[in-house]
XYZ file of C-alpha atoms in Angstrom:
469
model
C -0.117 0.173 -0.142
C 2.825 2.353 0.840
C 4.683 1.573 -2.710
C 1.514 2.288 -4.336
C 1.147 5.518 -2.801
C 5.469 6.394 -3.331
C 4.411 5.792 -7.164
C 1.681 8.268 -7.185
C 3.856 10.962 -5.760
C 6.532 10.101 -8.105
C 5.322 9.056 -11.489
C 3.582 12.155 -12.642
C 6.812 13.728 -12.077
C 8.549 11.416 -14.645
C 5.879 11.817 -16.810
C 5.775 15.355 -17.008
C 8.794 16.263 -19.417
C 7.623 13.654 -21.657
C 4.104 15.500 -21.951
C 5.751 18.802 -22.819
C 8.510 18.105 -25.029
C 6.477 18.806 -28.057
C 6.121 22.560 -25.564
C 10.047 23.318 -26.821
C 10.801 25.685 -28.867
C 12.111 24.397 -32.508
C 13.775 26.649 -34.657
C 16.683 23.975 -35.691
C 20.018 24.580 -37.065
C 20.894 25.208 -40.712
C 24.576 26.008 -41.895
C 23.770 29.849 -43.399
C 24.703 29.190 -47.386
C 26.797 31.020 -49.211
C 27.632 31.851 -52.379
C 30.875 30.601 -53.309
C 31.031 31.910 -57.089
C 34.288 33.533 -58.321
C 35.500 33.067 -54.826
C 38.753 32.097 -56.105
C 38.671 35.385 -58.603
C 40.167 34.145 -61.956
C 40.927 30.492 -60.428
C 37.786 28.370 -60.775
C 38.243 24.574 -60.700
C 35.981 21.571 -61.520
C 38.047 19.245 -60.088
C 38.248 18.693 -56.737
C 41.575 17.335 -56.145
C 42.921 19.941 -53.623
C 46.626 19.802 -52.153
C 44.822 20.155 -48.906
C 43.766 16.681 -48.493
C 47.540 15.323 -48.651
C 48.807 14.072 -45.271
C 51.364 16.655 -43.955
C 54.153 13.044 -44.050
C 53.461 13.362 -47.346
C 52.921 17.155 -48.919
C 56.549 16.842 -48.059
C 59.667 14.795 -49.185
C 62.367 16.311 -46.784
C 63.363 13.449 -44.519
C 64.604 16.224 -41.702
C 61.480 18.597 -42.690
C 58.967 15.967 -41.316
C 61.111 14.962 -38.639
C 61.166 18.911 -36.960
C 57.028 18.950 -38.084
C 56.397 15.353 -36.082
C 58.107 17.230 -33.184
C 56.501 20.701 -33.105
C 53.416 18.933 -33.272
C 54.256 17.128 -30.155
C 56.116 19.567 -28.165
C 54.959 23.044 -29.485
C 53.211 24.751 -26.455
C 50.771 26.785 -28.581
C 49.654 22.948 -29.299
C 49.553 21.801 -25.094
C 47.717 25.251 -24.616
C 44.429 23.996 -27.402
C 44.665 20.542 -25.899
C 43.814 21.774 -22.225
C 41.337 24.076 -23.999
C 39.241 21.301 -25.318
C 39.368 19.618 -21.593
C 37.642 22.449 -20.869
C 35.799 22.358 -22.507
C 34.880 19.528 -22.180
C 34.505 20.050 -18.674
C 31.580 22.584 -19.917
C 29.761 20.777 -21.903
C 29.312 17.894 -18.940
C 27.742 21.210 -16.641
C 26.283 21.806 -18.906
C 24.751 18.470 -19.992
C 24.469 17.616 -16.877
C 21.640 20.277 -15.934
C 19.349 17.814 -17.327
C 19.400 15.584 -14.161
C 17.949 17.222 -10.799
C 20.313 17.829 -7.551
C 19.797 14.664 -5.527
C 21.487 15.071 -1.489
C 21.538 12.719 0.721
C 19.658 15.429 3.857
C 19.982 13.988 7.372
C 18.080 16.609 10.335
C 18.074 16.340 14.355
C 15.638 19.242 16.342
C 16.061 18.897 20.224
C 13.362 21.443 21.255
C 12.097 22.714 25.174
C 9.223 23.749 26.049
C 8.265 25.998 29.822
C 4.046 24.542 28.921
C 3.601 19.939 28.754
C 1.783 19.800 25.968
C 0.042 16.478 27.375
C -0.888 17.347 30.651
C -0.698 21.542 31.365
C 1.676 21.517 33.703
C 5.087 24.647 33.621
C 7.900 23.928 33.872
C 10.815 26.407 33.184
C 11.884 24.923 30.212
C 12.005 21.897 31.540
C 10.242 19.694 29.373
C 11.776 18.235 25.248
C 11.127 16.792 22.190
C 13.476 15.651 19.537
C 12.614 14.884 16.077
C 14.970 12.557 13.754
C 14.589 12.509 9.811
C 17.047 11.334 7.473
C 16.431 10.562 3.793
C 17.188 11.692 0.070
C 16.104 15.564 -1.686
C 15.686 17.086 -4.862
C 15.299 19.473 -7.292
C 14.646 19.867 -10.080
C 13.742 22.359 -13.278
C 11.682 20.562 -16.081
C 12.996 21.713 -19.547
C 10.240 22.409 -20.711
C 10.482 25.232 -23.697
C 13.884 24.082 -23.742
C 16.369 25.954 -22.865
C 18.197 23.898 -20.473
C 19.110 22.222 -24.511
C 19.777 24.952 -26.058
C 22.133 26.201 -23.747
C 23.627 22.475 -23.830
C 23.874 22.929 -27.321
C 25.994 25.960 -27.345
C 28.673 24.168 -24.835
C 29.085 21.716 -27.447
C 29.168 24.494 -30.133
C 31.557 25.749 -28.235
C 33.259 22.435 -28.080
C 33.762 21.934 -31.143
C 34.996 25.602 -31.630
C 38.284 24.672 -29.331
C 39.177 21.130 -31.722
C 38.462 24.006 -34.665
C 41.285 26.002 -32.575
C 43.297 22.824 -32.206
C 43.582 22.060 -36.338
C 44.213 26.077 -36.803
C 46.683 25.656 -34.552
C 47.851 22.663 -36.090
C 47.949 23.695 -39.727
C 50.199 27.208 -38.328
C 52.550 25.225 -36.928
C 53.063 23.033 -40.074
C 53.484 25.877 -42.140
C 55.465 27.933 -39.942
C 57.381 24.961 -39.645
C 58.072 24.848 -43.085
C 58.246 28.073 -44.104
C 61.233 29.025 -41.069
C 63.190 25.545 -42.622
C 63.023 27.193 -45.585
C 64.426 30.028 -45.199
C 67.557 28.348 -42.871
C 68.406 26.873 -46.457
C 67.702 29.647 -48.840
C 70.205 31.272 -45.791
C 72.963 28.515 -46.082
C 72.526 28.818 -49.775
C 73.314 32.304 -49.929
C 75.758 32.150 -47.509
C 77.635 29.487 -49.438
C 76.906 31.789 -53.048
C 78.430 34.722 -50.955
C 81.180 33.228 -50.075
C 82.040 31.716 -53.707
C 81.694 34.873 -54.745
C 84.120 36.622 -52.066
C 86.859 34.090 -53.761
C 85.911 35.304 -56.912
C 86.764 38.911 -55.837
C 89.729 37.715 -54.362
C 91.332 36.628 -57.382
C 90.336 38.980 -59.266
C 92.178 41.746 -57.176
C 95.143 39.720 -56.855
C 95.120 40.242 -60.572
C 94.119 43.728 -60.230
C 97.315 43.959 -57.668
C 99.310 42.155 -60.319
C 98.796 44.165 -63.478
C 98.754 47.592 -61.058
C 102.848 46.499 -60.777
C 103.104 45.903 -64.373
C 102.113 48.835 -65.111
C 98.534 47.927 -66.935
C 96.165 49.300 -64.094
C 96.159 52.947 -61.451
C 96.310 51.964 -57.536
C 92.524 53.066 -57.707
C 91.667 49.664 -59.566
C 92.935 48.145 -57.133
C 91.263 50.357 -54.307
C 88.216 49.921 -55.662
C 88.682 45.802 -56.467
C 89.212 45.228 -52.777
C 86.739 47.889 -51.667
C 84.399 45.143 -53.349
C 85.782 42.653 -51.904
C 85.439 43.970 -48.511
C 81.270 44.843 -48.690
C 81.075 41.740 -49.934
C 83.164 39.673 -46.635
C 81.007 42.548 -44.743
C 77.762 40.241 -45.865
C 78.619 37.288 -43.844
C 78.571 37.981 -40.417
C 74.891 39.225 -40.825
C 74.239 35.985 -43.054
C 75.808 33.692 -40.186
C 73.667 35.769 -37.026
C 70.766 35.344 -39.494
C 71.443 31.556 -40.408
C 71.883 31.324 -36.065
C 68.590 33.311 -35.443
C 66.885 30.459 -37.791
C 67.797 27.634 -35.723
C 66.677 29.595 -32.691
C 63.545 29.964 -33.616
C 62.721 26.656 -35.452
C 64.017 25.383 -31.807
C 61.226 26.575 -30.356
C 58.565 25.851 -32.366
C 59.611 22.585 -32.564
C 59.886 22.776 -28.250
C 63.448 22.375 -27.274
C 66.570 24.364 -26.173
C 68.038 26.741 -29.247
C 70.390 24.874 -30.989
C 71.692 23.589 -34.565
C 68.982 22.227 -36.901
C 69.664 19.448 -38.583
C 68.761 19.807 -42.655
C 69.171 19.064 -46.278
C 70.092 21.995 -49.322
C 67.782 24.189 -51.186
C 68.947 22.067 -54.218
C 67.287 19.016 -52.592
C 63.858 20.657 -53.194
C 61.305 20.404 -55.712
C 59.149 23.598 -56.322
C 55.838 21.712 -58.147
C 54.483 23.575 -61.694
C 50.674 23.570 -60.858
C 49.288 23.333 -57.331
C 45.796 21.801 -56.979
C 42.922 23.699 -55.466
C 39.829 22.019 -55.790
C 36.704 24.331 -55.986
C 35.611 26.037 -52.261
C 33.070 24.257 -50.928
C 36.648 21.617 -49.571
C 37.560 25.152 -48.672
C 35.248 25.331 -46.311
C 34.578 22.096 -44.617
C 38.645 21.807 -44.606
C 39.546 25.609 -42.776
C 39.562 25.540 -39.376
C 38.856 29.150 -38.765
C 35.873 29.023 -41.305
C 34.977 26.283 -39.184
C 35.359 28.089 -36.343
C 33.300 31.053 -37.470
C 30.185 28.922 -38.087
C 30.405 27.295 -34.756
C 30.829 30.402 -33.512
C 27.184 31.632 -35.101
C 25.709 28.538 -34.224
C 26.886 29.033 -30.637
C 25.425 32.695 -30.691
C 22.143 31.163 -33.057
C 21.764 28.275 -29.500
C 21.850 30.905 -26.719
C 19.391 33.340 -29.034
C 16.924 30.441 -28.457
C 17.301 29.828 -24.799
C 17.167 33.612 -24.093
C 14.155 33.200 -26.025
C 12.780 30.454 -23.831
C 13.580 32.130 -20.822
C 10.594 34.263 -21.415
C 8.160 31.468 -20.716
C 7.050 30.197 -17.751
C 9.641 27.703 -15.434
C 8.748 24.364 -13.524
C 10.342 23.308 -10.841
C 10.653 21.205 -7.966
C 11.952 22.853 -5.337
C 11.888 20.767 -2.518
C 11.680 16.928 -3.033
C 12.140 14.614 -0.026
C 11.565 11.142 0.475
C 13.046 9.046 3.910
C 12.116 8.483 7.359
C 11.037 10.821 10.142
C 10.340 10.462 13.776
C 10.953 11.487 17.727
C 13.255 8.617 18.687
C 15.932 6.456 17.073
C 14.665 2.773 17.709
C 12.309 1.451 15.214
C 13.086 4.646 12.894
C 13.904 2.890 10.128
C 10.049 0.871 10.119
C 7.590 1.453 7.585
C 5.293 3.563 9.557
C 7.968 6.351 9.553
C 8.452 6.814 5.661
C 7.549 9.604 4.326
C 7.655 11.544 1.368
C 7.520 15.485 0.760
C 7.042 17.165 -2.335
C 6.905 21.324 -3.315
C 6.741 22.494 -6.963
C 5.788 25.801 -8.491
C 4.778 27.457 -11.950
C 6.984 31.334 -12.478
C 5.802 33.102 -15.602
C 7.648 36.456 -15.799
C 6.001 39.315 -15.746
C 8.375 42.413 -15.152
C 12.154 41.818 -14.370
C 13.228 45.106 -14.962
C 13.679 44.335 -18.684
C 16.485 41.877 -18.421
C 15.281 39.357 -20.323
C 13.566 41.146 -23.043
C 16.403 43.376 -23.271
C 19.547 39.828 -22.568
C 17.532 38.358 -25.698
C 17.988 41.602 -28.080
C 21.284 40.845 -26.651
C 21.775 37.669 -27.815
C 19.807 38.679 -31.418
C 22.600 40.726 -32.140
C 24.894 39.382 -30.838
C 23.880 36.041 -33.584
C 23.604 38.829 -36.063
C 27.514 39.583 -35.697
C 29.007 36.174 -35.120
C 26.808 35.472 -39.213
C 28.473 38.775 -40.213
C 31.738 37.290 -38.790
C 31.623 34.084 -40.230
C 30.481 35.395 -44.172
C 33.630 37.659 -43.650
C 36.058 35.030 -42.673
C 34.969 32.843 -46.085
C 35.577 36.547 -48.192
C 39.251 37.067 -45.918
C 40.166 33.191 -47.196
C 39.238 33.368 -50.421
C 41.391 36.189 -51.355
C 43.740 34.959 -49.266
C 43.708 31.480 -51.112
C 42.996 33.887 -54.633
C 46.364 36.210 -54.268
C 48.112 33.019 -53.110
C 47.553 31.669 -56.315
C 48.589 34.520 -58.327
C 51.498 35.340 -57.056
C 52.314 31.718 -57.097
C 51.789 31.388 -60.561
C 53.626 34.601 -61.259
C 56.479 33.536 -59.267
C 57.147 30.741 -61.521
C 57.033 32.460 -64.899
C 60.342 34.417 -63.618
C 62.444 31.136 -63.457
C 63.558 30.497 -66.304
C 64.041 34.722 -67.237
C 65.957 35.018 -64.157
C 68.251 31.444 -65.426
C 68.920 33.577 -68.101
C 69.966 36.461 -66.215
C 71.839 34.148 -64.486
C 74.103 32.433 -67.426
C 74.109 36.307 -69.367
C 76.258 37.181 -66.298
C 78.278 33.773 -65.455
C 79.895 34.997 -69.174
C 80.031 38.248 -68.695
C 82.539 37.814 -65.763
C 84.720 35.183 -68.158
C 84.662 37.770 -71.175
C 85.493 40.901 -69.304
C 88.067 38.911 -67.121
C 89.753 37.947 -70.122
C 89.351 41.037 -71.970
C 91.143 43.276 -68.827
C 93.893 40.665 -69.194
C 94.294 41.444 -72.933
C 93.931 45.837 -72.029
C 90.749 45.893 -74.215
C 87.732 46.347 -70.897
C 87.726 48.850 -68.054
C 88.296 47.576 -64.551
C 85.281 48.401 -63.980
C 83.099 46.590 -65.941
C 85.012 43.350 -64.727
C 83.705 44.470 -60.823
C 80.497 45.168 -62.022
C 80.048 41.727 -63.419
C 80.877 40.005 -60.817
C 78.715 42.380 -58.205
C 75.489 41.532 -60.455
C 76.293 38.330 -60.476
C 75.434 38.246 -56.402
C 72.512 39.813 -56.475
C 71.132 37.888 -59.486
C 71.930 34.900 -57.863
C 71.438 35.546 -54.424
C 67.322 36.505 -56.494
C 67.555 33.705 -57.776
C 66.912 31.932 -54.071
C 64.977 34.102 -52.855
C 63.111 33.634 -56.228
C 63.057 29.599 -55.107
C 62.382 30.448 -51.295
C 59.267 32.259 -52.468
C 57.747 29.590 -54.514
C 58.524 27.036 -51.981
C 56.848 29.378 -49.220
C 53.849 29.774 -51.900
C 53.465 26.376 -51.810
C 53.088 26.103 -48.407
C 51.075 28.712 -47.487
C 48.502 27.865 -50.525
C 48.840 24.465 -48.389
C 48.201 26.248 -45.087
C 44.677 28.551 -46.712
C 42.918 25.763 -47.529
C 43.098 23.723 -44.325
C 45.416 20.782 -45.145
C 48.285 19.392 -42.671
C 46.142 18.026 -40.191
C 46.539 14.646 -38.634
């Protein structure tokens, strides 16, 4: 009999959420539709092949570079910080989901009261009479999510949780790109130092030749001093290059999470520049690129919080206190069935006037939702601009290769010819110095061209969302 009475109290409370499910706000989230036509300007393509789908282990062929990237993904501090943000978001999501369940606590109470009047026989004695009450049971409080407010808040937390994964992915592809571009810059500095040292040897020979020609009466001292001045100005650049190499090694060391030190590496001649980089279609970029995903998830979170603010305007039903347990005036036979009790206190609250807090909060949420949508659209436009710029710049940079090589070949010939003509007395020493100086500059620029193209290939890989594990 007692069990049936308990069911009469408990079962209605369990059925209420099911009955009111149909009352929840049913405005479901949909990803905003965007027109991506012309997002890459004239760089249109129907081929969905894209370098973004290539794992970084396959995209980068240099063994030393792959080892550095792997070390960086394991030890880089930004990556480790990103993982802690994921852990924080997981906890926040768990807290939001826990709002669906009642707060349950074990409660116990002992009450000792003293009276001056005996309630049984009416006799008086100053605080001479007393009574005790003992209770022990389980207490619960619960807000029923009739309008889906807590549901929407949990969905917003889930979107924020997904955004932390997108943030981690953004850090990862940025880290991969930064390590790769820094590594290529280091190789370029190595090559520029090698070319400079080679040119110094050439200038040293020229200075010695002009010294011998001056002693033979074929040149003046001014020619010798100018040749030495060019030699010295070239030698001055060596310490700067060596310092830049050391600084780049230190920068790469920090990127991979180690103390500053030397970096094992190959040479820039071993790096291959492809003629065409497959970029796919814009829709692939939208689904792959982490900053676009973050912006879309921020809009999704704002959308859910707007619905939660809307639901807050509707009545709330709360089980403010529900207790089941035992209560008696003595501890003897305390757990008898006669001492069992159930207490339920519930209520319905309809906001009427709350100093415009609820309506004001709804307006704020709507404005934040609009802001998040505009930010998402702007992020997509910026991504398209970035990819378009890289594609055009890479294409135009490749066009320089043939002409640059012709320039270097011509200057190599010019140095050889002017040196021979100088010995034959048919050329001026300034022509030799000018040719040697121009050759050094062209060779250094040729290295810069290749570095530029390698970095464009990395930047496009990153801009398309490549480099994720």
